[in-house]
Amino acid sequence: MEDYTPDFIDDESDLYEHHAFTVDKGQNPLRIDKYLMNFVENATRNKIQAAAKNGSIFVNGTPVKSNYKVKPFDKIRVLFTHPPHENLLVGEDIPLDIVYEDDELLVVNKPAGMVVHPGHGNYSGTLINALIYRFENLPNNSSERPGLVHRIDKDTSGLLVIAKTEQAMTHLSLQFAEKTSEREYVAIVWGNIEEEEGTVEGNIGRHPKNRLQNTVYLGDEADKGKPAVTHYKVLERLGYVTLVSCKLETGRTHQIRVHMKHIGHTLFNDERYGGEKVLKGTTFTKYKQFVDNCFKVLPRQALHAKTLGFVHPKTGKFMSFDTPIPDDMVECIEKWRTYSKHQGAVE
């Protein structure tokens, strides 16, 4: 499935388009409310059914009810009378952990749980809301998002660089595009990785059946995704999980999450990709309780953007920043360290 148009205003009906999809050729008949559950983030069945009842869901230009069965190549549009919230940016006084700042840029240590930019279901409390409250006239990136050079997922913590001038935006964006910036992440993944280090190469694109996920495409299907390269290295073996360092050559959406799952080592407690289940270990009730306790300590995917390096757009000097692993991940690592020592857990 592909998005087939950008957000736009329909002049005749004065409706604003929020979502647009073209159904894949291999799609089996499925009620549109069930179908959209997989393709609209943070949407509930009731919300989708209400939208259909209000005549806000269109297939091939015609409003449909929630029991409509989608067919291959159907063009679906979800329209509302108000503009998409991401187009209505409002500054908010939200605390930020600013690691470095000068006239050209700033480096922020984003906490887990903070969304980087407004989008469906997350219209306030984002990093962008915090930035436009503090800074006037931030330069827009190619997606019209002020200051944003790159992004990390809501539940990933760690470092981001923000551009404060047009020159900085152009210069920094080029470094990310040309893979000259340096980024290292730390992750806890399921399973005991056999090799001490390795590289995952596999084009990443949208999952054919679940639009909220991405997946790896290889061989004849490679053109369905964009090239992606992740280098990983084992930092510590903790029995049924492994602490790893991941360095990115490319910056695809969910890249580490997708690549690690692809090689059989899904991120610990990564709900979107199945890591919130017990994927390795024993069937003992005590073990399950231990894992549940780890999930409570770290209620998100175990991923932290630890280091960030780039050439300063004005001085030409290479700058490198490092931030400590956050407390929730540290506590989870300590639990696994203790467990693996006491249990002698071996894959």
Coordinates of C-alpha atoms in Angstrom, one line a residue:
M1 CA 0.0 0.0 0.0
E2 CA 1.2 3.5 -0.8
D3 CA 0.1 7.0 0.2
Y4 CA -1.0 8.5 -3.1
T5 CA -1.5 12.2 -2.3
P6 CA -0.2 14.7 0.2
D7 CA -2.5 16.5 2.7
F8 CA -4.6 18.9 0.7
I9 CA -7.8 21.0 1.0
D10 CA -10.8 19.9 -1.1
D11 CA -12.2 23.3 -2.2
E12 CA -15.6 22.0 -3.2
S13 CA -16.6 20.4 0.1
D14 CA -14.2 22.4 2.4
L15 CA -12.9 19.1 3.8
Y16 CA -9.3 18.5 4.8
E17 CA -7.6 15.3 3.9
H18 CA -5.9 13.5 6.9
H19 CA -5.1 10.2 5.4
A20 CA -4.9 8.8 1.8
F21 CA -4.1 5.2 0.8
T22 CA -4.2 3.0 -2.3
V23 CA -5.0 -0.6 -1.4
D24 CA -2.4 -3.2 -2.4
K25 CA -3.2 -5.6 -5.3
G26 CA -3.0 -8.6 -3.1
Q27 CA -5.5 -7.4 -0.5
N28 CA -8.3 -9.8 0.5
P29 CA -11.8 -8.4 1.1
L30 CA -11.9 -6.9 4.6
R31 CA -14.2 -4.5 6.4
I32 CA -12.9 -1.0 6.0
D33 CA -13.0 -0.3 9.8
K34 CA -10.8 -3.3 10.5
Y35 CA -8.6 -2.4 7.6
L36 CA -8.0 1.1 8.8
M37 CA -7.1 -0.1 12.3
N38 CA -3.8 -1.3 10.8
F39 CA -3.1 1.9 8.9
V40 CA -4.1 4.8 11.1
E41 CA -1.9 5.2 14.2
N42 CA -3.7 5.6 17.5
A43 CA -7.1 5.0 15.9
T44 CA -9.8 3.0 17.7
R45 CA -12.5 1.0 16.0
N46 CA -15.1 3.3 17.5
K47 CA -13.4 6.4 16.1
I48 CA -13.2 4.9 12.7
Q49 CA -16.8 3.8 12.7
A50 CA -17.8 7.3 13.8
A51 CA -15.9 8.8 10.9
A52 CA -17.7 6.4 8.5
K53 CA -21.0 7.3 10.0
N54 CA -20.3 11.0 9.5
G55 CA -19.4 10.4 5.9
S56 CA -15.8 11.2 6.4
I57 CA -14.3 8.0 4.8
F58 CA -14.3 7.9 1.0
V59 CA -13.4 5.1 -1.4
N60 CA -12.8 6.0 -5.0
G61 CA -14.5 9.4 -4.3
T62 CA -17.7 8.0 -2.7
P63 CA -18.4 8.0 1.1
V64 CA -18.7 4.5 2.5
K65 CA -20.0 2.9 5.7
S66 CA -17.8 1.0 8.2
N67 CA -18.9 -2.4 6.8
Y68 CA -17.6 -1.6 3.3
K69 CA -15.2 -4.4 2.1
V70 CA -12.0 -3.0 0.7
K71 CA -10.7 -4.3 -2.6
P72 CA -7.4 -4.2 -4.4
F73 CA -6.5 -0.8 -5.8
D74 CA -9.3 1.0 -3.9
K75 CA -8.3 4.6 -3.3
I76 CA -9.2 5.5 0.4
R77 CA -9.3 9.0 1.7
V78 CA -10.2 10.0 5.3
L79 CA -11.5 13.6 5.4
F80 CA -12.5 15.9 8.2
T81 CA -13.8 19.5 8.4
H82 CA -10.8 20.7 10.4
P83 CA -7.2 20.9 9.2
P84 CA -4.7 18.2 10.3
H85 CA -3.4 19.2 13.7
E86 CA 0.2 18.9 12.6
N87 CA -0.5 22.0 10.4
L88 CA -1.4 24.0 13.5
L89 CA 1.8 24.3 15.4
V90 CA 1.5 26.0 18.8
G91 CA 4.4 26.8 21.1
E92 CA 4.4 25.1 24.5
D93 CA 6.5 25.7 27.6
I94 CA 7.9 22.2 27.9
P95 CA 11.2 21.6 29.7
L96 CA 14.1 20.5 27.5
D97 CA 17.4 18.9 28.3
I98 CA 19.7 21.0 26.2
V99 CA 23.1 19.4 26.0
Y100 CA 24.7 22.1 23.8
E101 CA 23.6 25.4 22.1
D102 CA 25.1 28.2 20.0
D103 CA 23.7 30.6 17.4
E104 CA 23.5 27.9 14.7
L105 CA 22.2 24.8 16.4
L106 CA 21.3 23.0 19.6
V107 CA 21.6 19.4 20.7
V108 CA 18.8 18.0 22.8
N109 CA 18.6 14.8 24.9
K110 CA 15.0 13.7 24.3
P111 CA 13.3 11.7 27.0
A112 CA 11.4 8.5 26.2
G113 CA 7.7 9.3 25.7
M114 CA 8.2 12.6 24.0
V115 CA 7.0 12.7 20.4
V116 CA 9.4 14.6 18.1
H117 CA 6.8 16.3 15.9
P118 CA 3.0 16.6 16.0
G119 CA 1.1 13.9 14.1
H120 CA -2.1 11.8 14.3
G121 CA -2.9 11.3 18.0
N122 CA -0.1 13.4 19.3
Y123 CA -0.9 17.1 18.7
S124 CA 0.8 18.6 21.8
G125 CA 3.6 18.0 24.1
T126 CA 6.0 17.4 21.3
L127 CA 9.6 18.5 20.8
I128 CA 8.5 20.8 18.0
N129 CA 6.0 22.5 20.4
A130 CA 8.8 23.0 22.9
L131 CA 11.2 24.4 20.2
I132 CA 8.8 27.0 18.7
Y133 CA 8.0 28.3 22.2
R134 CA 11.7 29.0 22.8
F135 CA 12.9 30.0 19.3
E136 CA 11.4 32.3 16.7
N137 CA 11.9 31.7 12.9
L138 CA 13.4 28.2 13.1
P139 CA 14.1 27.1 9.5
N140 CA 11.8 24.5 8.0
N141 CA 13.1 21.2 6.7
S142 CA 11.8 19.6 3.5
S143 CA 8.7 18.4 5.3
E144 CA 8.0 21.9 6.7
R145 CA 9.0 20.9 10.2
P146 CA 10.8 23.7 12.0
G147 CA 14.4 23.0 13.1
L148 CA 14.2 19.3 12.6
V149 CA 17.3 17.7 10.9
H150 CA 16.5 14.1 11.9
R151 CA 14.1 12.3 14.3
I152 CA 13.9 9.4 16.7
D153 CA 10.8 7.5 17.8
K154 CA 8.5 8.6 20.6
D155 CA 9.7 5.8 23.0
T156 CA 13.4 6.0 22.0
S157 CA 15.4 8.3 24.2
G158 CA 18.6 10.2 23.3
L159 CA 20.3 12.9 21.2
L160 CA 19.0 15.0 18.4
V161 CA 20.5 18.0 16.7
I162 CA 18.2 21.0 15.9
A163 CA 19.1 23.6 13.3
K164 CA 18.5 27.3 14.2
T165 CA 19.4 28.9 10.8
E166 CA 18.8 28.1 7.2
Q167 CA 22.6 27.5 6.7
A168 CA 22.7 25.0 9.5
M169 CA 19.6 23.2 8.3
T170 CA 21.1 22.8 4.8
H171 CA 24.6 21.8 6.0
L172 CA 23.4 19.4 8.7
S173 CA 20.7 17.8 6.5
L174 CA 23.4 17.1 3.8
Q175 CA 25.6 15.4 6.4
F176 CA 22.7 13.0 7.4
A177 CA 21.8 12.4 3.7
E178 CA 25.5 11.7 2.7
K179 CA 26.0 9.5 5.8
T180 CA 28.8 11.6 7.2
S181 CA 27.1 12.2 10.6
E182 CA 27.9 9.6 13.3
R183 CA 25.2 8.0 15.4
E184 CA 25.5 5.2 18.0
Y185 CA 22.5 3.7 19.8
V186 CA 22.5 1.3 22.7
A187 CA 19.8 -1.4 22.7
I188 CA 18.7 -4.5 24.7
V189 CA 17.6 -7.2 22.3
W190 CA 16.0 -10.6 22.8
G191 CA 18.4 -13.6 22.5
N192 CA 22.1 -14.3 22.7
I193 CA 23.7 -12.9 19.6
E194 CA 26.2 -15.4 18.3
E195 CA 28.7 -13.1 16.6
E196 CA 30.6 -10.4 18.6
E197 CA 29.8 -7.9 15.8
G198 CA 28.1 -7.8 12.4
T199 CA 26.3 -5.7 9.8
V200 CA 22.7 -5.9 8.7
E201 CA 22.0 -4.8 5.2
G202 CA 18.4 -4.9 3.9
N203 CA 16.1 -2.4 2.2
I204 CA 13.5 -1.1 4.6
G205 CA 9.9 -0.3 3.5
R206 CA 6.4 -0.2 4.8
H207 CA 5.0 -3.6 5.9
P208 CA 2.5 -4.9 3.3
K209 CA -0.2 -5.8 5.9
N210 CA 0.5 -3.4 8.8
R211 CA 1.2 0.2 7.9
L212 CA 2.4 1.0 11.4
Q213 CA 5.4 -1.4 10.9
N214 CA 8.3 -1.4 8.5
T215 CA 10.0 -4.6 7.2
V216 CA 13.0 -5.7 5.3
Y217 CA 12.8 -6.3 1.5
L218 CA 15.5 -8.4 -0.3
G219 CA 16.1 -9.8 -3.7
D220 CA 13.4 -9.2 -6.3
E221 CA 11.4 -7.2 -3.8
A222 CA 14.2 -4.9 -2.8
D223 CA 12.8 -2.0 -4.7
K224 CA 9.8 -1.9 -2.3
G225 CA 12.2 -0.4 0.3
K226 CA 15.1 2.0 0.7
P227 CA 18.7 0.9 1.3
A228 CA 19.6 0.6 5.0
V229 CA 22.8 -0.5 6.8
T230 CA 23.2 -1.1 10.6
H231 CA 26.4 -2.1 12.2
Y232 CA 26.1 -3.8 15.6
K233 CA 28.5 -4.9 18.3
V234 CA 27.9 -6.9 21.5
L235 CA 28.5 -4.9 24.6
E236 CA 27.3 -7.5 27.2
R237 CA 25.7 -10.9 27.1
L238 CA 22.9 -11.2 29.7
G239 CA 21.6 -14.7 29.2
Y240 CA 18.4 -14.5 27.3
V241 CA 19.0 -10.9 26.2
T242 CA 22.0 -9.0 24.8
L243 CA 23.1 -5.5 25.3
V244 CA 24.3 -4.1 21.9
S245 CA 25.7 -1.0 20.3
C246 CA 24.2 -0.1 16.9
K247 CA 25.8 2.4 14.5
L248 CA 23.7 3.7 11.6
E249 CA 24.9 4.3 8.1
T250 CA 21.4 5.3 7.0
G251 CA 18.5 6.7 8.9
R252 CA 15.3 4.8 7.9
T253 CA 12.2 4.9 10.1
H254 CA 12.5 2.2 12.8
Q255 CA 15.8 1.1 11.2
I256 CA 17.3 -0.6 14.3
R257 CA 14.0 -2.1 15.4
V258 CA 13.4 -3.6 11.9
H259 CA 16.9 -4.8 11.3
M260 CA 17.4 -6.4 14.7
K261 CA 14.0 -8.2 14.3
H262 CA 15.1 -9.3 10.8
I263 CA 18.1 -11.2 12.2
G264 CA 16.0 -12.7 15.0
H265 CA 16.8 -10.4 17.8
T266 CA 13.8 -8.1 18.4
L267 CA 14.2 -5.2 20.7
F268 CA 13.2 -5.9 24.3
N269 CA 9.7 -4.7 25.1
D270 CA 9.2 -3.3 21.6
E271 CA 5.5 -3.7 21.5
R272 CA 5.0 -2.6 17.8
Y273 CA 7.4 -5.4 16.6
G274 CA 6.5 -8.1 19.1
G275 CA 9.2 -7.6 21.7
E276 CA 6.7 -7.2 24.5
K277 CA 6.3 -11.0 24.6
V278 CA 8.7 -13.5 26.2
L279 CA 10.7 -14.4 23.1
K280 CA 13.5 -16.3 24.8
G281 CA 14.0 -18.2 28.0
T282 CA 12.2 -20.8 30.1
T283 CA 8.6 -21.7 30.6
F284 CA 8.9 -21.3 34.4
T285 CA 6.3 -19.0 36.0
K286 CA 9.1 -17.4 38.1
Y287 CA 10.9 -16.5 34.9
K288 CA 7.8 -15.0 33.3
Q289 CA 7.3 -12.9 36.5
F290 CA 10.9 -11.7 36.3
V291 CA 10.4 -10.6 32.6
D292 CA 7.1 -8.9 33.5
N293 CA 9.0 -7.0 36.2
C294 CA 11.6 -5.9 33.7
F295 CA 8.8 -4.7 31.4
K296 CA 7.4 -2.6 34.2
V297 CA 10.8 -1.1 34.9
L298 CA 11.3 -0.3 31.2
P299 CA 7.8 0.2 29.8
R300 CA 9.1 1.0 26.2
Q301 CA 11.4 -0.4 23.6
A302 CA 15.0 -0.7 25.0
L303 CA 16.7 1.8 22.7
H304 CA 18.7 4.9 23.4
A305 CA 20.4 7.3 21.0
K306 CA 23.7 7.6 23.0
T307 CA 26.2 9.4 20.8
L308 CA 25.9 12.0 18.0
G309 CA 28.7 13.5 15.9
F310 CA 28.7 16.0 13.0
V311 CA 30.7 18.8 11.5
H312 CA 29.6 22.2 12.8
P313 CA 28.0 24.1 9.9
K314 CA 29.9 27.4 10.6
T315 CA 33.2 26.5 12.3
G316 CA 33.8 23.3 10.2
K317 CA 34.9 21.5 13.4
F318 CA 33.8 18.0 14.1
M319 CA 31.6 17.9 17.3
S320 CA 30.7 14.7 19.3
F321 CA 28.2 14.4 22.0
D322 CA 27.5 11.5 24.4
T323 CA 24.7 11.0 26.9
P324 CA 24.3 8.4 29.7
I325 CA 22.0 5.5 29.3
P326 CA 18.8 6.5 31.0
D327 CA 17.7 5.2 34.4
D328 CA 14.9 2.9 33.2
M329 CA 17.3 1.0 30.8
V330 CA 20.1 0.9 33.5
E331 CA 17.7 -0.6 36.0
C332 CA 16.5 -3.2 33.4
I333 CA 20.1 -4.1 32.5
E334 CA 21.0 -4.5 36.2
K335 CA 18.0 -6.9 36.6
W336 CA 19.2 -9.1 33.7
R337 CA 22.8 -8.9 34.9
T338 CA 21.7 -10.2 38.3
Y339 CA 19.4 -12.8 36.8
S340 CA 22.0 -14.2 34.4
K341 CA 24.6 -14.5 37.1
H342 CA 22.3 -16.4 39.5
Q343 CA 20.6 -18.6 36.9
G344 CA 23.6 -19.2 34.7
A345 CA 21.2 -18.7 31.8
V346 CA 22.7 -19.9 28.5
E347 CA 20.9 -19.6 25.2

